[in-house]
mmCIF file of C-alpha atoms in Angstrom:
data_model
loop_
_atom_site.group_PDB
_atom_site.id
_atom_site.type_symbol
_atom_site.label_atom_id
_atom_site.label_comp_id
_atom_site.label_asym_id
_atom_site.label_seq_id
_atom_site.Cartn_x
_atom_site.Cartn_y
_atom_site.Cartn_z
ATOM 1 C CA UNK A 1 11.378 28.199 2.207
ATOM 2 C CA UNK A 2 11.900 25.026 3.105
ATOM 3 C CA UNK A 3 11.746 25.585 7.143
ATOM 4 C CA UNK A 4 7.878 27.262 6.477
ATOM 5 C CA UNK A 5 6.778 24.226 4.388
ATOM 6 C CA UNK A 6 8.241 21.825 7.063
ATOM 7 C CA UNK A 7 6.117 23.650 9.702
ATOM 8 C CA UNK A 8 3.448 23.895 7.587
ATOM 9 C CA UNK A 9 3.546 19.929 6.912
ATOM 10 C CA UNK A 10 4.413 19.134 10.438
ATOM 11 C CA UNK A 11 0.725 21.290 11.839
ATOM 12 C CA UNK A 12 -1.149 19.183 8.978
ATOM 13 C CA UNK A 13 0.279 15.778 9.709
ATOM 14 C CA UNK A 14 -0.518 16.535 13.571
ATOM 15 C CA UNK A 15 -4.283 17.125 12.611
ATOM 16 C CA UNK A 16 -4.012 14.058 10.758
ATOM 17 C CA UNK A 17 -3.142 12.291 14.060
ATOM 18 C CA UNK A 18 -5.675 14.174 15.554
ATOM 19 C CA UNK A 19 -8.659 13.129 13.792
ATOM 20 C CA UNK A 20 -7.421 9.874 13.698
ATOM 21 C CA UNK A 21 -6.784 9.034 17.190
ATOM 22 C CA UNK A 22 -10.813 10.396 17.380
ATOM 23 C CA UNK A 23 -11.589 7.593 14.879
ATOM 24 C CA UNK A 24 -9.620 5.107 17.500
ATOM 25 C CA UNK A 25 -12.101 6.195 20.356
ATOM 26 C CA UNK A 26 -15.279 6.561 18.425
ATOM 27 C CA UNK A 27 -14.931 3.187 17.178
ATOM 28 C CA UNK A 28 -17.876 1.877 16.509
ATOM 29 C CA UNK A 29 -16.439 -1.660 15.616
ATOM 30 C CA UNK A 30 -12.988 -3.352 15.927
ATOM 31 C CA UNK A 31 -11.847 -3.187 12.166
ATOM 32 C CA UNK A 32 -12.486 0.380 12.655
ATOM 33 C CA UNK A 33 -10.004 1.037 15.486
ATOM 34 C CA UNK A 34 -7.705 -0.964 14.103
ATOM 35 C CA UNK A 35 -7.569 0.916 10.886
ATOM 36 C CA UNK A 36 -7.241 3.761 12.525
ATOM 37 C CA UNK A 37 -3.522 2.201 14.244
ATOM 38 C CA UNK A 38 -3.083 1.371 11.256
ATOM 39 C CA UNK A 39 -3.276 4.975 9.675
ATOM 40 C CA UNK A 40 -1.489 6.504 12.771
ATOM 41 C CA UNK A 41 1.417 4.102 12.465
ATOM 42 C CA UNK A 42 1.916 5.252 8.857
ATOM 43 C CA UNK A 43 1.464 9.404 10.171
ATOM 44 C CA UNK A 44 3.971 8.181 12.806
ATOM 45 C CA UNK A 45 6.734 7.357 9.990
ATOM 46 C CA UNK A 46 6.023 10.813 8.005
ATOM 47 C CA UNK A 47 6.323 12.527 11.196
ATOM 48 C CA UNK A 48 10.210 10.887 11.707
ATOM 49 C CA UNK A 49 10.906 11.739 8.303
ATOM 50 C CA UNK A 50 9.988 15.491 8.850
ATOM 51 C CA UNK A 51 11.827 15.061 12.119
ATOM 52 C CA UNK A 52 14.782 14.096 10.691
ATOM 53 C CA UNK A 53 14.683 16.635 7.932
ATOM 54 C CA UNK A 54 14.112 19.546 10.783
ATOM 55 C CA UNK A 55 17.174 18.178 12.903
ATOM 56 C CA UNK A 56 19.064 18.046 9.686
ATOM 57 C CA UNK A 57 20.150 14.485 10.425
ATOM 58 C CA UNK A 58 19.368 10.958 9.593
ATOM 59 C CA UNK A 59 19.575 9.026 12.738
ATOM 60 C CA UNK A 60 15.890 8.266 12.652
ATOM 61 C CA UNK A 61 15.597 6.746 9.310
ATOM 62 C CA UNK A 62 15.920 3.281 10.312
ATOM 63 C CA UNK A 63 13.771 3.795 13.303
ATOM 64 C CA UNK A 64 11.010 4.538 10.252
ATOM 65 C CA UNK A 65 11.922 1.504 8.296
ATOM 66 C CA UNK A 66 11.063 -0.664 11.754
ATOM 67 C CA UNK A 67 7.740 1.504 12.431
ATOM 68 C CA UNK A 68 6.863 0.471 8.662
ATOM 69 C CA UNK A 69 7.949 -3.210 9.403
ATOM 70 C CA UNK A 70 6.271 -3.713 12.739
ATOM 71 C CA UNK A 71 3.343 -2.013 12.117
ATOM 72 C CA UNK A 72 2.228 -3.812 9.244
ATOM 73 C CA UNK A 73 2.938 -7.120 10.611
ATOM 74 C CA UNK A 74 0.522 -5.866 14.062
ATOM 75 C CA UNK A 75 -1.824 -4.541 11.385
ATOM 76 C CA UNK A 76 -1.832 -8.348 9.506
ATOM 77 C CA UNK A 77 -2.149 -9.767 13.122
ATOM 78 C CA UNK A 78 -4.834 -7.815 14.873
ATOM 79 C CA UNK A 79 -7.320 -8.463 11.621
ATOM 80 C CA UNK A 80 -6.226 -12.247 11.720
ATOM 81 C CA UNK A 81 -7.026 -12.087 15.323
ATOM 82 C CA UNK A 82 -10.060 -10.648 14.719
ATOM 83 C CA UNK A 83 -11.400 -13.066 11.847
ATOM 84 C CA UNK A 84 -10.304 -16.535 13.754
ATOM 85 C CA UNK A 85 -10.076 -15.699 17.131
ATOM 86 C CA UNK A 86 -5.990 -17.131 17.481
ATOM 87 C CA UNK A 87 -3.048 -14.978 15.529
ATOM 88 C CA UNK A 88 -0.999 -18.595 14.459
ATOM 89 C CA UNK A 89 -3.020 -21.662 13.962
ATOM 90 C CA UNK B 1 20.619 23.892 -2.892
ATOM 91 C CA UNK B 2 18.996 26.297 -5.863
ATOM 92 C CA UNK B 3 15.567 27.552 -5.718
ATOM 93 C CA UNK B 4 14.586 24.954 -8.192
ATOM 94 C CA UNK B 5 15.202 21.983 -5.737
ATOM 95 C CA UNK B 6 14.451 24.275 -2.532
ATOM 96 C CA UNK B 7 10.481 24.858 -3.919
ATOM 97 C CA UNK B 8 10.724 21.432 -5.610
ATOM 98 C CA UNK B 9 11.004 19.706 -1.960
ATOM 99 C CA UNK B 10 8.635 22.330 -0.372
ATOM 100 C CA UNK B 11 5.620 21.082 -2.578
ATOM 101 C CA UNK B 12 6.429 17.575 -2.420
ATOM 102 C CA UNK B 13 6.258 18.459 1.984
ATOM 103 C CA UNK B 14 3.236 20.057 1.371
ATOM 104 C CA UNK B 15 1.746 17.762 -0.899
ATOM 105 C CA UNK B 16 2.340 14.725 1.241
ATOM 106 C CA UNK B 17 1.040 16.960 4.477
ATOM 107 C CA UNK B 18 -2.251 18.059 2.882
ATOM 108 C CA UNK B 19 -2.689 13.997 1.551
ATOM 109 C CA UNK B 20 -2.397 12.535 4.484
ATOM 110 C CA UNK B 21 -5.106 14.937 6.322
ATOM 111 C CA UNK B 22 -7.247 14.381 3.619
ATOM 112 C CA UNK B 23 -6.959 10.349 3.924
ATOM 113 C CA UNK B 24 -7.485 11.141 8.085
ATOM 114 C CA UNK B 25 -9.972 13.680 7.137
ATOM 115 C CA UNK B 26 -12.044 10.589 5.086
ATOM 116 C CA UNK B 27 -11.264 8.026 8.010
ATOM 117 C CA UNK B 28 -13.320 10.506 10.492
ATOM 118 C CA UNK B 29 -16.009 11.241 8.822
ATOM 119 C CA UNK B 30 -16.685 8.631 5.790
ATOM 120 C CA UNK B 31 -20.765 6.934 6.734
ATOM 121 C CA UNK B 32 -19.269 2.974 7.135
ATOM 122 C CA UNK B 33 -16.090 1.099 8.062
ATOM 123 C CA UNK B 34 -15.672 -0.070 4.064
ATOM 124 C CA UNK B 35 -15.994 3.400 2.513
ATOM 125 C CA UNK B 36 -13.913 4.597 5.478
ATOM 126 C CA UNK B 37 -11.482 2.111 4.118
ATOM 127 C CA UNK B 38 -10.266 3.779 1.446
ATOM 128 C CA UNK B 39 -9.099 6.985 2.748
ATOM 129 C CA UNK B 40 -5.914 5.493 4.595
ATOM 130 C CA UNK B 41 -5.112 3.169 1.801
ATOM 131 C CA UNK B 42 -5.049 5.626 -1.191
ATOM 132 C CA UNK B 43 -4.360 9.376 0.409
ATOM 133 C CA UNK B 44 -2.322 8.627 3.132
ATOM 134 C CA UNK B 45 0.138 6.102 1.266
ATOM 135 C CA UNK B 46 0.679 8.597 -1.448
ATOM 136 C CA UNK B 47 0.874 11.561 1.345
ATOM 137 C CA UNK B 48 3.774 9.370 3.276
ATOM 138 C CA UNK B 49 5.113 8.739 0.083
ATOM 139 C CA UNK B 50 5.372 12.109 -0.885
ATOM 140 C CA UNK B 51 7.134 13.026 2.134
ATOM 141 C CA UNK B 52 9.713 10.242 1.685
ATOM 142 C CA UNK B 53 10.438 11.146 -1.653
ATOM 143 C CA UNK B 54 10.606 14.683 -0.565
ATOM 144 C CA UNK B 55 12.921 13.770 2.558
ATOM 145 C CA UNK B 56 15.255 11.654 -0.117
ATOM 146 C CA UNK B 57 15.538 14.489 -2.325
ATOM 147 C CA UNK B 58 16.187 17.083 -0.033
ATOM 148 C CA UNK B 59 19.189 15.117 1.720
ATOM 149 C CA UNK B 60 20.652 13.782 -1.888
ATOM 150 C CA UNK B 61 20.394 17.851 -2.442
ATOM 151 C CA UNK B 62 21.726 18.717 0.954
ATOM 152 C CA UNK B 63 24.618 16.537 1.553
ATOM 153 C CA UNK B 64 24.723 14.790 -1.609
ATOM 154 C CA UNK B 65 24.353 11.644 0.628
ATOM 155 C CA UNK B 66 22.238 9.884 -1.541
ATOM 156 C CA UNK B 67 20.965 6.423 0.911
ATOM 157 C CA UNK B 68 17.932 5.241 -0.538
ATOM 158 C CA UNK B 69 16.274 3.947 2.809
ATOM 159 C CA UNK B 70 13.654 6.398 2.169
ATOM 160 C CA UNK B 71 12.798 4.996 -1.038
ATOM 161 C CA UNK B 72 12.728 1.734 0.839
ATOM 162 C CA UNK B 73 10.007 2.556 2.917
ATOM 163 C CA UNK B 74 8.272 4.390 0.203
ATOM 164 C CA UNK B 75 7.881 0.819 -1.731
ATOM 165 C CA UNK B 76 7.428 -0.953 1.299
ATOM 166 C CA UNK B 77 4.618 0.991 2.129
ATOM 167 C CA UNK B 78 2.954 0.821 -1.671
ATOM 168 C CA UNK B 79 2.935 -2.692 -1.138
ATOM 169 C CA UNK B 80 2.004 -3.551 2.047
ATOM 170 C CA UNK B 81 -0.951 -1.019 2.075
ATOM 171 C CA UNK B 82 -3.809 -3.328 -0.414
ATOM 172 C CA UNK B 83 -2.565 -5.831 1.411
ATOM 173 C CA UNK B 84 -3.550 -4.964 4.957
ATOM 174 C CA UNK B 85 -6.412 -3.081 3.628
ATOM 175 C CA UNK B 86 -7.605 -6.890 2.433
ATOM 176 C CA UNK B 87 -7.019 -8.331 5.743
ATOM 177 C CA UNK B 88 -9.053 -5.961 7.322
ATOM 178 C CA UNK B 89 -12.000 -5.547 4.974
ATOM 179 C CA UNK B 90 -11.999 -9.860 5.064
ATOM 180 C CA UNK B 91 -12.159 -9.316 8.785
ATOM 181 C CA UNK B 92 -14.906 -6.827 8.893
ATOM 182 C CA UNK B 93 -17.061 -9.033 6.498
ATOM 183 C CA UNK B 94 -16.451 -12.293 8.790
ATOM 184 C CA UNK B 95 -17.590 -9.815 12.410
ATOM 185 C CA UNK B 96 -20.483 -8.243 9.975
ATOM 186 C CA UNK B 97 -20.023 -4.999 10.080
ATOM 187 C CA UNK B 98 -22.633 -2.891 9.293
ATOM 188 C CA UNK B 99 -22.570 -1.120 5.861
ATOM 189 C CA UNK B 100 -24.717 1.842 5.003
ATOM 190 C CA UNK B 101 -28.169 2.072 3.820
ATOM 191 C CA UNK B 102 -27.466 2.987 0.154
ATOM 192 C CA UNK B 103 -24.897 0.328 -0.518
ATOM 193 C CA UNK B 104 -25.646 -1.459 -3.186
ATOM 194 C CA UNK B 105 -25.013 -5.544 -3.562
ATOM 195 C CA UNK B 106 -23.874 -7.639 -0.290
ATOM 196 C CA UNK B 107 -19.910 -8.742 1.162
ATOM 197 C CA UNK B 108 -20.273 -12.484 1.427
ATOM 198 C CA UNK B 109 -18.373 -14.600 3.748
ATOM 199 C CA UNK B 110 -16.630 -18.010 3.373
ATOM 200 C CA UNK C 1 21.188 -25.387 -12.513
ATOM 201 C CA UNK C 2 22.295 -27.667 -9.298
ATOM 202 C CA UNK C 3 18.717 -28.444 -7.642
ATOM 203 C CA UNK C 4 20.802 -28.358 -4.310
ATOM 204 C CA UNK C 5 23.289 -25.253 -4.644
ATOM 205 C CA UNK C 6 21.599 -23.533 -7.629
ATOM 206 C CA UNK C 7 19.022 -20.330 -7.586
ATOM 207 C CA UNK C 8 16.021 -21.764 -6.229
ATOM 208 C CA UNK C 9 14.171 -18.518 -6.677
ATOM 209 C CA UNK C 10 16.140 -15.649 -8.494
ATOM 210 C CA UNK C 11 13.691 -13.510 -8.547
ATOM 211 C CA UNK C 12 13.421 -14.054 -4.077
ATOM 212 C CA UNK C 13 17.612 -13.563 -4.953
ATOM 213 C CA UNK C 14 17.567 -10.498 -6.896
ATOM 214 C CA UNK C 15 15.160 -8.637 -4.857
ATOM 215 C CA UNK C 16 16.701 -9.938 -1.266
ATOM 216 C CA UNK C 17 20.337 -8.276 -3.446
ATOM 217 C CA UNK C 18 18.491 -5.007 -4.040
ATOM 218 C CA UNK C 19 16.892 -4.440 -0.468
ATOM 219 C CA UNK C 20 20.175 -5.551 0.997
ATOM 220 C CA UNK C 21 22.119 -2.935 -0.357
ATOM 221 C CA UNK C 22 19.840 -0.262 0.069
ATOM 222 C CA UNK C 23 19.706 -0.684 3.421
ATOM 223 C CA UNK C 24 23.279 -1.217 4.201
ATOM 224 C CA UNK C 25 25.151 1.081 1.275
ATOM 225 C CA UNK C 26 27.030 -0.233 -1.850
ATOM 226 C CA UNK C 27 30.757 -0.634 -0.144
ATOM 227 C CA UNK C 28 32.402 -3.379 -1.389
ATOM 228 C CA UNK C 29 32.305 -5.554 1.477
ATOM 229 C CA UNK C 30 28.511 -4.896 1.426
ATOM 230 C CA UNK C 31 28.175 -6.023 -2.126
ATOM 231 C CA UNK C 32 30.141 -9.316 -1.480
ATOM 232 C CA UNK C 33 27.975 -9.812 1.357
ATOM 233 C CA UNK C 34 24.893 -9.041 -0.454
ATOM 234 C CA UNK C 35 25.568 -11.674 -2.665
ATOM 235 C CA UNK C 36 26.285 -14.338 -0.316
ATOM 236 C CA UNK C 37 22.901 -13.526 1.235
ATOM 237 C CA UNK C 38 21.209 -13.476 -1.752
ATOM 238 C CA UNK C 39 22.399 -16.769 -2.579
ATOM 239 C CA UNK C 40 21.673 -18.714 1.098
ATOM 240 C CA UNK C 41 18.549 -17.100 2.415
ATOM 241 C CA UNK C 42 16.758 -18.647 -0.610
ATOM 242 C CA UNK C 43 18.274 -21.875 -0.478
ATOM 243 C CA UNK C 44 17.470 -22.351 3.120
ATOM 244 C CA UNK C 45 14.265 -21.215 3.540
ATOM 245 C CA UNK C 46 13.384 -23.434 0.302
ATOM 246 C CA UNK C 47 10.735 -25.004 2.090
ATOM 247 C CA UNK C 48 8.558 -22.525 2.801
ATOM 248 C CA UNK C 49 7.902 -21.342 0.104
ATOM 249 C CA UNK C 50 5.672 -21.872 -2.559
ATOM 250 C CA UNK C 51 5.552 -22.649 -6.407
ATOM 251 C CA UNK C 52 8.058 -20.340 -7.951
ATOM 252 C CA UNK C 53 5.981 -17.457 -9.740
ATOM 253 C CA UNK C 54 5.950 -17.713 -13.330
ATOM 254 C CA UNK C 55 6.518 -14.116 -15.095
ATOM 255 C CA UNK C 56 6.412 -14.950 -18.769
ATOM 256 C CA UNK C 57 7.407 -11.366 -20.148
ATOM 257 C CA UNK C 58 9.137 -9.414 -17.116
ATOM 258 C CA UNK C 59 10.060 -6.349 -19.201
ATOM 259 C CA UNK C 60 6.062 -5.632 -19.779
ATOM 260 C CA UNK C 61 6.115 -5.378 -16.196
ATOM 261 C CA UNK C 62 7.544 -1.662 -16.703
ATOM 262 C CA UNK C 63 5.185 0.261 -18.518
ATOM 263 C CA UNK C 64 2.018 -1.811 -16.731
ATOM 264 C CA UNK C 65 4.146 -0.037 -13.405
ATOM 265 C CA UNK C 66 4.396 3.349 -14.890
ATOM 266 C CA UNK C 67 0.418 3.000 -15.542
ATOM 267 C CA UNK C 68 -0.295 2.414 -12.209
ATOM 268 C CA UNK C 69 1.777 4.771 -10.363
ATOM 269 C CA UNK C 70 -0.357 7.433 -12.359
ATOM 270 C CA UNK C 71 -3.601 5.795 -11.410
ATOM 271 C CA UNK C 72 -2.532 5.772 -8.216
ATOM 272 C CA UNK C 73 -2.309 9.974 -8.485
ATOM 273 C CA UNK C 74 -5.185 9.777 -9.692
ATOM 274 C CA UNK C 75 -6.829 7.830 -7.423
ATOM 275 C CA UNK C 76 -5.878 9.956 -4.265
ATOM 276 C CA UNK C 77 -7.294 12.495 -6.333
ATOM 277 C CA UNK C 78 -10.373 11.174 -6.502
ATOM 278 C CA UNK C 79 -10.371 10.030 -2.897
ATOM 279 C CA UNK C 80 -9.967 13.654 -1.801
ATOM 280 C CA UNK C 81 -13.091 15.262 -3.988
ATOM 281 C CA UNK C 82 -15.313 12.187 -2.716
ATOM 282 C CA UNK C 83 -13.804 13.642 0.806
ATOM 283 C CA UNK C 84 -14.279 16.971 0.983
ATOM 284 C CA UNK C 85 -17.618 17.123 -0.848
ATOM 285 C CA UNK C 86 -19.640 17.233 2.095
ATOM 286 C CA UNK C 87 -22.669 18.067 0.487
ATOM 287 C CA UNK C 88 -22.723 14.686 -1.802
ATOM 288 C CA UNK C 89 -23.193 11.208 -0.237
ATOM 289 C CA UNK C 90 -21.284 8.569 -2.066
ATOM 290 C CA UNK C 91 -23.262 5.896 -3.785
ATOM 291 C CA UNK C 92 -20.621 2.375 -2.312
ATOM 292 C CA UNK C 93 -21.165 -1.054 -3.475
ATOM 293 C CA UNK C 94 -20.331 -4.476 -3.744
ATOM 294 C CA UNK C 95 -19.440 -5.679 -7.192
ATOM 295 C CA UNK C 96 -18.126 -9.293 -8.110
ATOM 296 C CA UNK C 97 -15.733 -9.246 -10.397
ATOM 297 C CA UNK C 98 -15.301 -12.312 -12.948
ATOM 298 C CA UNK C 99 -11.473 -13.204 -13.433
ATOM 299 C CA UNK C 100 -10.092 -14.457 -16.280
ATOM 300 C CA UNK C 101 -6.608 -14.388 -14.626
ATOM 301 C CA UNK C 102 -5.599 -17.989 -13.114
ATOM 302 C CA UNK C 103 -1.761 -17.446 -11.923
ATOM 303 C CA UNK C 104 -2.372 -16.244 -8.378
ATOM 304 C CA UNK C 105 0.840 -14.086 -8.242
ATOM 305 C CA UNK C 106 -1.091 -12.620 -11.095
ATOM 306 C CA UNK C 107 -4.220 -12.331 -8.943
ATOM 307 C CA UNK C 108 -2.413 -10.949 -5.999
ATOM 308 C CA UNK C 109 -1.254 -8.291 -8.173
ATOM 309 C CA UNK C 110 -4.406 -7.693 -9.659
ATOM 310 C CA UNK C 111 -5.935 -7.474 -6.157
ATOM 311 C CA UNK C 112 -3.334 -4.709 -5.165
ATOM 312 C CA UNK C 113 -3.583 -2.876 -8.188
ATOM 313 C CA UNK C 114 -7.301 -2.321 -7.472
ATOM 314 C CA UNK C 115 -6.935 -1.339 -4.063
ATOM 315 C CA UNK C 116 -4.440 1.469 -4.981
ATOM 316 C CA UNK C 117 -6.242 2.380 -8.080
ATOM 317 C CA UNK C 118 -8.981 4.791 -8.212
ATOM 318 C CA UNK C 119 -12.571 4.085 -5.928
ATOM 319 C CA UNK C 120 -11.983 0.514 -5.607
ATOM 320 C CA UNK C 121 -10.792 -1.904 -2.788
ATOM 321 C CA UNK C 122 -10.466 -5.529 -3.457
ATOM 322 C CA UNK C 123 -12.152 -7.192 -0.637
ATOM 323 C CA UNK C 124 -11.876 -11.045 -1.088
ATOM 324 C CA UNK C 125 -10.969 -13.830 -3.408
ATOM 325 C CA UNK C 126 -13.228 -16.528 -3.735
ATOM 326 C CA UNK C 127 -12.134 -20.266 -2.567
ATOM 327 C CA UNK C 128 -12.214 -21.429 -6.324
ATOM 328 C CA UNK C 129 -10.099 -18.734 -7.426
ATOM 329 C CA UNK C 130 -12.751 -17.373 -10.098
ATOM 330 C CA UNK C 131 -14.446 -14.386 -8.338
ATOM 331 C CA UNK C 132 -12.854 -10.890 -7.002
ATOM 332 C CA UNK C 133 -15.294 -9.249 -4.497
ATOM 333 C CA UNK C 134 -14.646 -5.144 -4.984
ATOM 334 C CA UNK C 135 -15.592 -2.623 -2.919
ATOM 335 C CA UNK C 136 -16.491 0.063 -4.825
ATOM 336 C CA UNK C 137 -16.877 3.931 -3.030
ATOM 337 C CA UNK C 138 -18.803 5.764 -5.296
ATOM 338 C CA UNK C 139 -19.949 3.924 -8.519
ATOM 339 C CA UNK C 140 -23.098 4.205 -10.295
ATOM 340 C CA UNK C 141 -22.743 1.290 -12.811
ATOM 341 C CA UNK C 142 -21.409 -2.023 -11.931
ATOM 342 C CA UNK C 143 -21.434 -3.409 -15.299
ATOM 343 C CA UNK C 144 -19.168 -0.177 -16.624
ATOM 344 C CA UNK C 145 -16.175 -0.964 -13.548
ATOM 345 C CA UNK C 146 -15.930 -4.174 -14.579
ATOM 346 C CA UNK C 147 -15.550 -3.613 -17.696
ATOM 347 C CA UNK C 148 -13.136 -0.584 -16.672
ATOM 348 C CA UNK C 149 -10.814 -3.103 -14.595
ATOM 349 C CA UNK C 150 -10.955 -5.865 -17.519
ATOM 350 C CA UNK C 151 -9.311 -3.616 -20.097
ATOM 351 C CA UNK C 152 -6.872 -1.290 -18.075
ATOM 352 C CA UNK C 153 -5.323 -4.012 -16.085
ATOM 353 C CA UNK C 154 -6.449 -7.185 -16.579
ATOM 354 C CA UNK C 155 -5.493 -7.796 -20.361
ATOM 355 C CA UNK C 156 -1.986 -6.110 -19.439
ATOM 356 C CA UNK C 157 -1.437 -8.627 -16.973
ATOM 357 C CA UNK C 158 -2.394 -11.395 -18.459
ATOM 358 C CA UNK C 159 -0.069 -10.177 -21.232
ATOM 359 C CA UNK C 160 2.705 -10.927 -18.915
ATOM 360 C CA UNK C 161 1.345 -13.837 -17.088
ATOM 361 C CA UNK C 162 0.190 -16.327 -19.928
#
């Protein structure tokens, strides 16, 4: 049952990615591609997690934890960047 | 692993898939960049989370290895999510993005 | 406590404990480690950080937690019907909030609380500390969310902050 739901999740999650990497190239401003790294960082982390569950292993988990880590911080610095102009004052 | 646990995981996976297209689903087709803003920071935090919780309980079940780095990144993403959600939305009111026609009341900037 | 070896923050300790051996496992070297982490990392990055947060009444942290982790289901309920009704257009707006809060850990909470809670995204503090901006989806009465916020989360934290 479980292999079926994985599949299942994995085909959703990939039309997440999908529709947001169309968000990324539509645009129409800044803030709105950035969100839309910022939403594919976090479909990138469930996507590792079903990985990891498929391979029946848990190598990848920390690569997740350091996805979630970096990609907030380049979330944090790309709006900073984009209200003043510089990332550190 | 009993049935119990087996369909317990599978609708927590599913779940956590069917969030996280709905969250993309609102970021591609939501009228203006605020409204659009709260699709990623509601459905898909709770989707990911979802599937983390779901990947923790199906290896505690599994292997009875129970490391909670899962739940780590399940609480690191709950918090960090308002939090670059503000960033952004301050960002888009100091560039002036445009909202759309019905909105009512104005973002100010400081 | 020693101002120079003590706990400058034990809440920064307790927390830096907890993460620590999550990520690493609970062996006993780990543990001992843990602790010895907990107890420099604070003291050395002293300066950076400021005013120590004052939590008045921690344990009614716990059931204000439990309250929001349902609004939160909630709220990605929501999110999805305002989604997939295509027929419908949502009705967003600004709305200023008036805070009563003045801790700004408690603000910060309060801030994050709205963005995960149901329709709402907190948008931007102003400089004086006294006015939330909110973005609000799909609300039809401004005077009704406010009042909404005020009595499910405000009085609960300022409960624990004052």
């Amino acid at each position: 049952m479980i292999e079926i739901a994985l599949k299942v999740t994995i085909a959703l999650i990939a039309l997440a990615v999908v529709l947001n990497v169309y968000r990324l190239i539509r645009g129409p401003d800044a803030t709105d591609r950035v969100l839309a790294l910022d939403t594919l960082y976090i479909n990138a982390i469930a996507l590792i997690l079903l990985l990891d569950i498929q391979l029946d292993t848990r190598l990848y988990l920390e690569s997740a934890l350091l996805i979630a880590v970096m990609g907030f911080i380049g979330t944090v610095a790309l709006a900073k960047y984009l209200k003043r102009g510089s990332v550190i004052e | 692993m009993t049935l119990a646990i087996e369909l317990g995981i599978s609708i927590l996976l599913i779940i956590g898939g069917v969030f996280a297209l709905i969250g993309a689903i609102g970021l591609a087709r939501l009228p203006d960049f605020y409204t659009r803003l709260h699709g990623p920071t509601k459905a898909t935090t709770i989707g990911v989370g979802s599937i983390a919780l779901a990947s923790f309980a199906y290896f505690a079940g599994a292997n009875a290895s129970y490391d909670l780095i899962e739940l780590l990144i399940m609480v690191f993403l709950f918090m960090t999510a308002p939090i670059s959600a503000n960033f952004l939305a301050k960002a888009a009111m100091h560039l002036k993005v445009k909202t759309t026609d019905n909105t009512r009341g104005q973002p100010w900037d400081q | 406590m020693n101002a120079r070896f003590g706990l400058p923050h034990p809440l920064l300790s307790f927390a830096l404990f907890f993460v620590w051996l999550m990520l690493a496992g609970a062996s006993a070297g780990y543990v001992v480690l843990g602790l010895l982490l907990a107890w420099i990392l604070p003291l050395v990055t002293r300066g950076f950080w400021p005013d120590t947060p004052r939590i008045k009444k921690p344990w009614k942290l716990l059931p204000y937690t439990l309250k929001v982790i349902l609004d939160i289901i909630i709220a990605s309920l929501t999110v999805a019907r305002l989604v997939l009704s295509f027929r419908r257009k949502p009705q967003p707006a600004f709305v200023c909030y008036p805070l009563t809060l003045t801790d700004p850990m408690g603000i910060t909470m309060l801030a994050s609380t709205i963005s995960l809670t149901p329709g709402t995204v907190s948008a931007d503090v102003s400089d004086d500390h006294r006015v939330l901006l909110i973005h609000a989806v799909d609300v039809s009465d401004d005077q009704e969310l406010i009042e909404d916020i005020h009595d499910r989360y405000e009085k609960a934290l300022l409960e624990v902050f004052q």
